[in-house]
Coordinates of C-alpha atoms and ligand atoms in Angstrom, one line a residue:
X564 CA 0.0 0.0 0.0
X565 CA 1.1 3.5 -0.7
X566 CA 1.0 5.2 2.7
X567 CA 4.1 7.3 3.2
X568 CA 6.0 9.8 1.0
X569 CA 9.6 9.2 0.2
X570 CA 12.3 11.1 -1.6
X571 CA 12.0 10.1 -5.2
X572 CA 14.2 10.4 -8.3
X573 CA 17.0 8.8 -10.4
X574 CA 19.4 6.4 -8.7
X575 CA 22.1 9.1 -8.4
X576 CA 20.2 12.4 -8.7
X577 CA 22.5 15.3 -9.8
X578 CA 20.1 17.6 -8.1
X579 CA 16.9 17.6 -6.1
X580 CA 14.1 20.0 -5.3
X581 CA 11.5 20.3 -2.5
X582 CA 7.7 20.3 -3.0
X583 CA 5.9 22.6 -0.6
X584 CA 2.5 23.4 0.9
X585 CA 1.6 26.7 -0.9
X586 CA -0.4 27.9 2.1
X587 CA 2.3 27.4 4.7
X588 CA 5.5 27.0 2.7
X589 CA 6.1 23.8 4.7
X590 CA 8.3 21.3 2.8
X591 CA 6.3 18.1 2.0
X592 CA 9.0 15.9 0.3
X593 CA 12.1 16.1 -1.9
X594 CA 12.4 14.8 -5.4
X595 CA 15.3 14.2 -7.8
X596 CA 15.8 16.2 -10.9
X597 CA 15.8 13.8 -13.9
X598 CA 18.6 14.6 -16.4
X599 CA 18.7 13.7 -20.1
X600 CA 20.2 10.2 -19.5
X601 CA 17.7 9.5 -16.7
X602 CA 14.8 10.4 -19.0
X603 CA 16.2 8.4 -21.8
X604 CA 16.6 5.4 -19.4
X605 CA 12.9 5.7 -18.3
X606 CA 11.7 5.9 -21.9
X607 CA 13.8 2.9 -22.9
X608 CA 12.3 0.7 -20.1
X609 CA 8.9 2.1 -21.0
X610 CA 9.3 0.7 -24.5
X611 CA 9.8 -2.7 -23.1
X612 CA 6.9 -2.3 -20.8
X613 CA 4.8 -1.1 -23.7
X614 CA 5.4 -4.3 -25.6
X615 CA 4.2 -6.3 -22.7
X616 CA 1.2 -4.1 -22.0
X617 CA 0.1 -4.0 -25.6
X618 CA 0.5 -7.8 -25.7
X619 CA -2.1 -8.3 -23.0
X620 CA -5.7 -8.9 -24.1
X621 CA -8.2 -6.1 -24.0
X622 CA -9.8 -7.9 -21.0
X623 CA -6.6 -8.1 -19.1
X624 CA -5.8 -4.4 -19.5
X625 CA -9.4 -3.5 -18.6
X626 CA -9.3 -5.6 -15.4
X627 CA -6.0 -3.9 -14.3
X628 CA -7.3 -0.4 -15.1
X629 CA -10.5 -1.1 -13.2
X630 CA -8.4 -2.4 -10.3
X631 CA -6.5 0.9 -10.3
X632 CA -9.8 2.8 -10.3
X633 CA -11.0 0.7 -7.4
X634 CA -7.7 1.4 -5.5
X635 CA -8.1 5.2 -6.0
X636 CA -11.7 5.0 -4.9
X637 CA -10.8 3.1 -1.7
X638 CA -7.9 5.4 -0.8
X639 CA -9.5 8.6 -2.0
X640 CA -9.1 10.1 1.5
X641 CA -5.3 9.8 1.5
X642 CA -4.9 11.1 -2.0
X643 CA -7.2 14.0 -1.4
X644 CA -5.3 15.0 1.7
X645 CA -2.1 15.0 -0.4
X646 CA -3.7 17.1 -3.1
X647 CA -5.0 19.5 -0.4
X648 CA -1.5 19.8 1.1
X649 CA 0.4 20.2 -2.2
X650 CA -2.0 22.6 -4.0
X651 CA -3.8 24.3 -1.1
X652 CA -7.2 23.5 -2.5
X653 CA -10.0 22.6 -0.1
X654 CA -10.3 18.9 0.7
X655 CA -13.8 18.6 -0.9
X656 CA -12.5 20.1 -4.1
X657 CA -9.6 17.6 -4.1
X658 CA -12.1 14.7 -3.6
X659 CA -14.3 16.0 -6.5
X660 CA -11.2 16.2 -8.7
X661 CA -10.2 12.6 -7.9
X662 CA -13.8 11.4 -8.4
X663 CA -13.8 12.9 -11.9
X664 CA -10.5 11.2 -12.7
X665 CA -12.0 7.8 -11.4
X666 CA -15.0 8.3 -13.8
X667 CA -12.6 8.8 -16.7
X668 CA -10.4 5.7 -15.9
X669 CA -13.6 3.7 -15.7
X670 CA -14.9 4.9 -19.1
X671 CA -11.6 4.5 -20.8
X672 CA -11.1 1.0 -19.5
X673 CA -14.6 -0.1 -20.4
X674 CA -14.8 1.4 -23.9
X675 CA -11.3 0.9 -25.3
X676 CA -12.1 -2.3 -27.0
X677 CA -15.3 -1.1 -28.5
X678 CA -13.7 2.1 -29.9
X679 CA -10.3 0.8 -30.9
X680 CA -10.7 -2.9 -31.5
X681 CA -10.8 -4.5 -35.0
X682 CA -14.0 -3.9 -37.0
X683 CA -15.2 -4.7 -40.5
X684 CA -16.0 -1.6 -42.6
X685 CA -17.8 -1.5 -46.0
X686 CA -15.4 -1.9 -48.9
X687 CA -17.7 -0.3 -51.5
X688 CA -18.8 -1.5 -54.9
X689 CA -15.5 -0.9 -56.7
X690 CA -13.6 -2.9 -54.1
X691 CA -16.4 -5.4 -53.4
X692 CA -14.0 -8.4 -53.6
X693 CA -12.1 -7.0 -50.6
X694 CA -12.9 -7.5 -46.9
X695 CA -11.9 -4.2 -45.2
X696 CA -10.9 -4.1 -41.5
X697 CA -10.0 -1.1 -39.4
X698 CA -8.3 -1.1 -36.0
X699 CA -6.5 1.3 -33.8
X700 CA -3.1 0.2 -32.5
X701 CA -1.2 1.7 -29.6
X702 CA 1.6 4.1 -30.4
X703 CA 4.1 2.7 -27.9
X704 CA 5.3 5.2 -25.3
X705 CA 3.4 8.4 -24.5
X706 CA 5.1 11.2 -22.6
X707 CA 2.6 13.1 -20.5
X708 CA 3.6 16.6 -19.3
X709 CA 1.1 17.9 -16.8
X710 CA 0.3 21.1 -14.9
X711 CA -0.2 21.7 -11.2
X712 CA -3.8 23.1 -11.0
X713 CA -5.6 19.7 -11.1
X714 CA -2.7 17.3 -10.5
X715 CA -4.9 14.2 -10.6
X716 CA -7.8 15.0 -13.0
X717 CA -5.8 16.9 -15.7
X718 CA -3.0 14.4 -16.4
X719 CA -5.4 11.5 -16.0
X720 CA -7.3 12.8 -19.1
X721 CA -4.2 11.7 -21.0
X722 CA -2.8 8.9 -18.8
X723 CA -6.0 6.8 -18.5
X724 CA -6.8 7.0 -22.2
X725 CA -3.2 6.4 -23.3
X726 CA -3.0 3.3 -21.0
X727 CA -6.4 2.0 -22.1
X728 CA -5.3 2.3 -25.7
X729 CA -2.4 -0.1 -24.9
X730 CA 0.5 2.4 -24.5
X731 CA 3.0 2.8 -21.7
X732 CA 3.3 6.3 -20.2
X733 CA 6.2 8.3 -18.8
X734 CA 4.7 11.1 -16.8
X735 CA 6.5 14.4 -16.0
X736 CA 4.2 16.4 -13.6
X737 CA 4.7 20.1 -12.8
X738 CA 7.5 20.7 -10.3
X739 CA 4.8 22.0 -8.0
X740 CA 3.0 18.7 -7.7
X741 CA 5.4 15.8 -7.7
X742 CA 4.1 14.2 -4.5
X743 CA 0.6 13.7 -5.8
X744 CA 2.0 12.4 -9.0
X745 CA 4.3 10.0 -7.2
X746 CA 1.3 8.7 -5.2
X747 CA -0.6 8.1 -8.4
X748 CA 2.2 6.3 -10.2
X749 CA 3.0 4.2 -7.1
X750 CA -0.7 3.2 -6.8
X751 CA -0.7 2.0 -10.4
X752 CA 2.4 -0.1 -9.6
X753 CA 0.4 -1.7 -6.8
X754 CA -2.1 -3.1 -9.3
X755 CA 0.3 -3.6 -12.2
X756 CA 3.6 -4.7 -10.5
X757 CA 4.9 -6.7 -13.5
X758 CA 6.4 -3.9 -15.7
X759 CA 6.9 -0.1 -15.4
X760 CA 3.9 0.7 -17.6
X761 CA 3.4 4.0 -15.9
X762 CA 6.6 5.8 -14.7
X763 CA 7.2 9.1 -13.0
X764 CA 10.1 11.5 -13.9
X765 CA 10.4 14.6 -11.9
X766 CA 12.2 17.9 -12.4
X767 CA 11.5 21.3 -13.9
X768 CA 10.9 22.5 -17.5
X769 CA 14.3 21.0 -18.6
X770 CA 13.1 17.5 -17.6
X771 CA 10.0 18.1 -19.7
X772 CA 12.1 19.2 -22.6
X773 CA 14.3 16.1 -22.4
X774 CA 11.1 14.0 -22.5
X775 CA 9.8 15.9 -25.6
X776 CA 13.2 15.2 -27.3
X777 CA 13.3 11.6 -26.2
X778 CA 12.3 8.4 -28.1
X779 CA 8.6 8.8 -27.0
X780 CA 6.0 8.2 -29.7
X781 CA 3.7 11.1 -28.7
X782 CA 3.6 13.9 -26.2
X783 CA 0.4 14.8 -24.4
X784 CA 1.0 18.3 -23.1
X785 CA -1.2 20.3 -20.7
X786 CA -0.1 23.8 -19.7
X787 CA 0.3 27.2 -21.1
X788 CA 0.3 28.1 -24.9
X789 CA 3.8 29.6 -24.4
X790 CA 5.2 26.3 -23.1
X791 CA 3.3 24.3 -25.7
X792 CA 5.2 26.2 -28.5
X793 CA 8.5 25.2 -26.9
X794 CA 7.4 21.6 -26.5
X795 CA 6.3 21.5 -30.1
X796 CA 9.6 22.9 -31.3
X797 CA 11.4 20.1 -29.3
X798 CA 9.1 17.5 -30.7
X799 CA 9.6 18.7 -34.2
X800 CA 13.2 17.4 -34.1
X801 CA 12.0 13.8 -34.2
X802 CA 8.6 14.5 -35.9
X803 CA 7.0 13.4 -32.6
X804 CA 3.3 14.2 -32.7
X805 CA 1.7 16.2 -29.8
X806 CA -1.7 16.8 -28.3
X807 CA -1.7 20.2 -26.7
X808 CA -4.3 21.2 -24.0
X809 CA -3.6 24.8 -23.2
X810 CA -5.2 27.7 -21.4
X811 CA -8.5 29.5 -21.9
X812 CA -10.4 32.7 -21.4
X813 CA -13.8 31.1 -21.1
X814 CA -17.0 33.2 -21.4
X815 CA -20.4 32.7 -19.8
X816 CA -23.3 34.3 -21.6
X817 CA -26.6 35.2 -19.8
X818 CA -29.7 35.5 -22.0
X819 CA -32.6 37.8 -21.1
X820 CA -34.8 34.9 -20.2
X821 CA -32.1 33.0 -18.1
X822 CA -32.6 31.8 -14.6
X823 CA -30.5 34.6 -13.0
X824 CA -30.1 32.9 -9.6
X825 CA -28.7 29.8 -11.3
X826 CA -26.5 31.8 -13.7
X827 CA -25.1 33.9 -10.8
X828 CA -24.4 30.9 -8.7
X829 CA -22.7 29.1 -11.5
X830 CA -20.7 32.1 -12.6
X831 CA -19.4 32.6 -9.0
X832 CA -18.3 29.0 -8.7
X833 CA -16.9 28.9 -12.2
X834 CA -14.8 32.0 -11.6
X835 CA -13.7 31.3 -8.0
X836 CA -13.3 27.6 -7.4
X837 CA -9.7 26.5 -7.2
X838 CA -8.9 30.2 -6.8
X839 CA -9.7 30.6 -10.5
X840 CA -6.8 28.4 -11.5
X841 CA -8.9 26.3 -13.8
X842 CA -8.3 26.1 -17.5
X843 CA -12.1 26.0 -18.1
X844 CA -12.9 28.5 -15.3
X845 CA -15.2 31.4 -16.1
X846 CA -13.2 34.6 -16.7
X847 CA -15.7 36.7 -18.7
X848 CA -19.4 37.1 -18.3
X849 CA -21.6 38.8 -21.0
X850 CA -25.2 39.6 -19.8
X851 CA -28.2 40.7 -21.9
X852 CA -28.9 44.4 -21.3
X853 CA -32.3 43.9 -19.8
X854 CA -31.1 41.7 -16.9
X855 CA -27.6 43.1 -16.5
X856 CA -28.2 44.9 -13.2
X857 CA -30.3 42.2 -11.6
X858 CA -27.7 39.6 -12.6
X859 CA -24.8 41.7 -11.3
X860 CA -26.5 42.3 -8.0
X861 CA -27.0 38.5 -7.5
X862 CA -23.4 37.8 -8.6
X863 CA -22.0 40.5 -6.2
X864 CA -24.1 39.0 -3.4
X865 CA -22.8 35.5 -4.0
X866 CA -19.1 36.4 -4.6
X867 CA -19.0 38.7 -1.5
X868 CA -19.8 35.6 0.6
X869 CA -17.0 33.5 -0.7
X870 CA -13.7 33.4 1.2
X871 CA -10.2 32.0 0.5
X872 CA -8.1 30.4 3.2
X873 CA -6.3 27.3 4.3
X874 CA -8.8 26.3 7.1
X875 CA -11.4 23.6 6.6
X876 CA -14.3 26.1 6.1
X877 CA -12.5 28.1 3.4
X878 CA -14.2 28.1 0.0
X879 CA -11.0 28.1 -2.0
X880 CA -7.3 28.0 -1.3
X881 CA -4.1 30.0 -2.0
X882 CA -2.6 30.7 -5.4
X883 CA -0.6 27.5 -6.0
X884 CA 1.9 29.1 -8.3
X885 CA 3.4 32.1 -6.4
X886 CA 4.2 34.0 -9.6
X887 CA 0.6 33.9 -10.7
X888 CA -0.3 36.5 -8.1
X889 CA 1.6 39.1 -10.1
X890 CA -0.3 38.2 -13.2
X891 CA -3.6 38.6 -11.5
X892 CA -2.4 41.9 -10.0
X893 CA -1.3 43.2 -13.4
X894 CA -4.7 42.3 -14.9
X895 CA -6.7 44.1 -12.2
X896 CA -4.4 47.2 -12.3
X897 CA -4.7 47.4 -16.1
X898 CA -8.5 47.1 -16.0
X899 CA -8.7 49.9 -13.4
X900 CA -6.3 52.1 -15.3
X901 CA -8.4 51.8 -18.4
X902 CA -11.5 52.9 -16.7
X903 CA -12.8 49.6 -15.3
X904 CA -14.5 49.4 -11.9
X905 CA -14.0 46.8 -9.2
X906 CA -17.5 46.2 -7.7
X907 CA -16.3 43.3 -5.5
X908 CA -12.7 43.4 -4.1
X909 CA -9.9 45.0 -6.1
X910 CA -6.1 45.3 -5.7
X911 CA -6.6 45.1 -1.9
X912 CA -8.0 41.6 -2.3
X913 CA -4.4 40.4 -3.0
X914 CA -3.0 39.1 0.3
X915 CA -0.3 36.7 -0.7
X916 CA -0.7 33.7 -1.1
X917 CA -4.4 34.4 -1.1
X918 CA -6.5 36.5 -3.4
X919 CA -10.1 37.4 -2.4
X920 CA -12.9 37.4 -5.0
X921 CA -12.8 40.3 -7.6
X922 CA -15.6 41.4 -10.0
X923 CA -14.6 44.0 -12.6
X924 CA -17.1 45.9 -14.7
X925 CA -16.8 48.5 -17.5
X926 CA -13.5 47.0 -18.6
X927 CA -12.6 47.6 -22.2
X928 CA -12.5 44.5 -24.3
X929 CA -8.9 45.0 -25.3
X930 CA -7.6 45.2 -21.7
X931 CA -5.6 42.3 -20.3
X932 CA -8.4 41.2 -17.9
X933 CA -10.6 40.5 -20.9
X934 CA -8.0 39.4 -23.5
X935 CA -5.5 37.3 -21.6
X936 CA -5.8 34.3 -19.3
X937 CA -5.9 35.6 -15.7
X938 CA -6.0 32.3 -13.9
X939 CA -7.1 33.9 -10.7
X940 CA -10.3 34.5 -8.7
X941 CA -11.4 37.4 -10.8
X942 CA -14.2 37.9 -13.4
X943 CA -15.2 40.6 -15.8
X944 CA -18.9 41.3 -16.4
X945 CA -20.2 43.3 -19.4
X946 CA -23.7 44.1 -20.8
X947 CA -24.5 42.9 -24.4
X948 CA -27.6 43.5 -26.6
X949 CA -28.5 39.9 -26.9
X950 CA -27.1 36.3 -27.2
X951 CA -25.7 37.0 -30.6
X952 CA -23.5 39.9 -29.4
X953 CA -22.5 37.8 -26.4
X954 CA -21.4 35.0 -28.8
X955 CA -19.5 37.5 -31.0
X956 CA -17.5 39.0 -28.0
X957 CA -16.9 35.5 -26.6
X958 CA -15.5 34.4 -29.9
X959 CA -13.3 37.4 -30.3
X960 CA -10.5 35.7 -28.3
X961 CA -7.4 33.9 -29.3
X962 CA -8.4 31.1 -27.0
X963 CA -11.2 28.6 -27.7
X964 CA -11.4 26.1 -24.8
X965 CA -14.8 26.1 -22.9
X966 CA -17.8 28.3 -22.6
X967 CA -21.3 28.5 -21.0
X968 CA -24.7 29.8 -22.0
X969 CA -27.6 30.4 -19.6
X970 CA -31.0 30.6 -21.4
X971 CA -34.4 29.2 -20.7
X972 CA -35.3 28.9 -24.4
X973 CA -33.8 25.6 -25.3
X974 CA -33.5 26.3 -29.0
X975 CA -31.8 29.7 -28.5
X976 CA -29.4 28.2 -25.9
X977 CA -28.4 25.3 -28.1
X978 CA -28.0 27.7 -31.1
X979 CA -25.7 29.9 -29.1
X980 CA -23.8 26.9 -27.9
X981 CA -23.2 25.7 -31.5
X982 CA -21.9 29.1 -32.6
X983 CA -19.5 29.5 -29.8
X984 CA -16.0 28.8 -31.1
X985 CA -14.9 26.7 -28.2
X986 CA -14.2 23.0 -27.9
X987 CA -16.9 22.5 -25.2
X988 CA -20.0 24.5 -24.1
X989 CA -22.2 23.9 -21.1
X990 CA -25.8 25.1 -21.3
X991 CA -27.4 26.2 -18.0
X992 CA -24.4 24.9 -16.0
X993 CA -20.6 25.4 -15.9
X994 CA -17.8 23.0 -16.7
X995 CA -20.2 20.0 -16.7
X996 CA -18.7 18.7 -19.9
X997 CA -15.5 17.7 -18.0
X998 CA -17.5 15.1 -16.0
X999 CA -19.0 13.4 -19.1
X1000 CA -16.3 10.9 -20.0
X1001 CA -17.8 10.2 -23.4
X1002 CA -17.3 13.8 -24.5
X1003 CA -14.0 14.9 -26.1
X1004 CA -12.2 17.7 -24.3
X1005 CA -9.9 20.2 -25.9
X1006 CA -9.7 23.5 -27.7
X1007 CA -8.6 25.5 -30.7
X1008 CA -6.4 28.6 -31.2
X1009 CA -4.2 29.3 -28.2
X1010 CA -6.1 26.7 -26.3
X1011 CA -4.3 24.0 -28.3
X1012 CA -5.4 21.1 -30.5
X1013 CA -6.2 17.4 -30.3
X1014 CA -8.6 15.9 -27.8
X1015 CA -8.5 13.9 -24.6
X1016 CA -11.5 12.1 -23.1
X1017 CA -14.1 10.1 -25.0
X1018 CA -13.6 8.0 -28.1
X1019 CA -11.5 10.8 -29.7
X1020 CA -9.4 10.8 -26.6
X1021 CA -8.7 7.1 -27.0
X1022 CA -8.0 7.4 -30.7
X1023 CA -5.6 10.3 -30.0
X1024 CA -3.1 7.7 -28.5
X1025 CA -3.3 5.3 -31.4
X1026 CA -2.5 4.9 -35.0
X1027 CA -5.3 3.7 -37.3
X1028 CA -4.4 0.5 -39.1
X1029 CA -6.3 -0.3 -42.3
X1030 CA -6.3 -3.8 -43.7
X1031 CA -7.9 -5.2 -46.9
X1032 CA -8.1 -8.9 -47.5
X1033 CA -9.0 -10.2 -50.9
X1034 CA -11.8 -12.6 -50.4
X1035 CA -12.5 -13.4 -54.1
X1036 CA -11.1 -12.6 -57.5
X1037 CA -12.1 -9.2 -58.8
X1038 CA -14.4 -8.9 -61.7
X1039 CA -11.9 -6.4 -63.2
X1040 CA -8.3 -6.6 -62.0
X1041 CA -7.4 -2.9 -61.8
X1042 CA -4.0 -3.3 -60.2
X1043 CA -2.4 -5.5 -62.9
X1044 CA -0.6 -4.8 -66.1
X1045 CA -2.9 -7.4 -67.7
X1046 CA -5.8 -4.9 -67.3
X1047 CA -7.5 -4.4 -70.7
X1048 CA -9.3 -1.5 -72.4
X1049 CA -12.5 -3.5 -72.0
X1050 CA -11.8 -3.7 -68.2
X1051 CA -11.5 0.0 -68.1
X1052 CA -14.7 0.5 -70.1
X1053 CA -16.5 -1.7 -67.6
X1054 CA -15.1 0.3 -64.7
X1055 CA -16.0 3.7 -66.3
X1056 CA -19.6 2.4 -67.0
X1057 CA -19.9 1.4 -63.3
X1058 CA -18.6 4.8 -62.2
X1059 CA -21.1 6.5 -64.4
X1060 CA -24.0 4.5 -62.9
X1061 CA -22.7 5.1 -59.3
X1062 CA -21.5 8.7 -59.4
X1063 CA -22.5 10.3 -62.7
X1064 CA -26.1 11.2 -61.7
X1065 CA -26.8 15.0 -62.0
X1066 CA -27.5 16.8 -58.7
X1067 CA -29.7 19.8 -58.5
Ligands
NDP232 P1 3.2 25.6 -17.8 O1 3.1 25.8 -19.3 O2 4.1 26.5 -17.1 O3 3.8 24.1 -17.5 C1 3.2 22.9 -17.9 C2 4.1 21.8 -17.8 O4 5.2 21.9 -18.8 C3 4.8 21.6 -16.5 O5 5.0 20.3 -16.1 C4 6.1 22.3 -16.7 O6 7.1 21.9 -15.8 C5 6.4 21.8 -18.1 N1 7.4 22.6 -18.8 C6 7.8 23.9 -18.6 N2 8.7 24.2 -19.6 C7 8.9 23.2 -20.4 C8 9.7 23.0 -21.6 N3 10.5 23.9 -22.1 N4 9.6 21.8 -22.2 C9 8.7 20.8 -21.7 N5 8.0 21.0 -20.6 C10 8.0 22.1 -19.9 O7 1.8 25.5 -17.2 P2 1.3 25.5 -15.7 O8 1.9 24.3 -15.1 O9 1.6 26.8 -15.1 O10 -0.3 25.3 -15.9 C11 -1.1 26.3 -16.1 C12 -1.6 26.4 -17.5 O11 -2.1 25.1 -17.9 C13 -2.7 27.4 -17.7 O12 -2.5 28.1 -18.9 C14 -3.9 26.5 -17.8 O13 -5.0 27.1 -18.5 C15 -3.4 25.3 -18.6 N6 -4.3 24.1 -18.4 C16 -4.9 23.6 -19.4 C17 -5.8 22.5 -19.3 C18 -6.5 21.9 -20.4 O14 -6.9 20.8 -20.3 N7 -6.7 22.6 -21.5 C19 -6.0 21.9 -17.9 C20 -5.2 22.5 -16.9 C21 -4.4 23.6 -17.1 P3 7.4 22.8 -14.5 O15 6.1 23.1 -13.8 O16 8.2 21.8 -13.7 O17 8.1 24.0 -15.0

């Protein structure tokens, strides 16, 4: 059983670093910095493990992944305590995050065979003599580079799906959350002790760069767009493919007929939970003119009751990344300097490492607080003429990750959801798509590309394999030098019948 933390790292670490409780600065454990050779060694043993793992039957992999899920469920208390200690988030939020991860392991394990296993596909009239089969084979070794804000849920979106697809994984977590990651990897080794199918490598950005340049078959990166560009450049050297899950500037749009209490409640939680350090957190709110003031009053009322802290009653914790406090401060200062108003909190809300809730109004669209990812417990609120204008402003962002719409009219809500240029949209709730494992998760623009979760998330970690098997002689042998003019005429006649019809 994984009960205690220990110093982790390569056999002879050249260097080590501590991981700390962000609320108290207390050191939790020390981890080794993996250098280039250490990373190469981990990837090499992962390739051997990958052959073994891919050689297991679908059922055997599924049983092992379900055993891991069960282990995490039974020890959720211990893991949640560790997440709470290492990130500062409230215990209940840590439990919620782990529960979501459990749901994803379960889905990936149960659906891998159905989504990826061999299936017959139609071969079409021209190739009617061929039996066509499609299957999705594992890539080999997937390098997962993760962030610190949801140290269980976020990397699990790649790890669970990559493992279920038959790959081995080498996991480089953020240097802020190695202890949680060590627990996760050790718990997997409890249920799959035979081979190092899931390995941990620790260190800073350099270790991540070594992984991107190593002999992995794909990188699953989650983090900022700026780092994604560096990772892509490193991957380019070996033409290593990458899936990039980056930041967001998610908008919530409130229609004139919306349930304003529900919208304000959801906006407050979407903006403040996890101290706003959520890639799909609500950072901008656009409200239909007619209900702007009533909505704002309700939002002010709710947000003014929410409090950060490290006690058990606190609604959210400290800023996990100390440097993020300056970003939040810059965004608030810029908004105020450009004529914006803080109707809840303001610069005085910043009391390191905590930041109290901040609502900004009358902030110009080009200001940092509207245009850039803030990643803090702040939100901008602006009136719009209607849903269409809300959608237009929401879409005028270089990010495209998540979004929300509140509208009682189902048709209007769904239409707005479809026109929002984000990978995921929640109607009459926030962030709910993250808890539906069959839905793909990911963005466009500076929010990245590729998908985790769902069937697309499983396929992301595979290569499609197409097979044709000739089951009878063809009527016309097209792929032979013995093909005659008469054969070609027959084919062209068939093509005319099949495809030559006029369309109006
Ligand atoms: P960073 O981009 O700073 O880091 C992400 C990971 O990359 C970390 O493990 C980091 O290691 C590593 N890294 C840093 N430099 C390099 C490099 N040159 N080569 C390879 N790896 C490197 O992001 P944060 O950890 O600060 O996470 C916050 C960001 O993540 C936000 O923008 C947030 O929106 C986004 N995010 C996106 C999600 C999504 O699913 N779309 C989900 C969660 C977060 P180290 O920490 O040790 O420096």
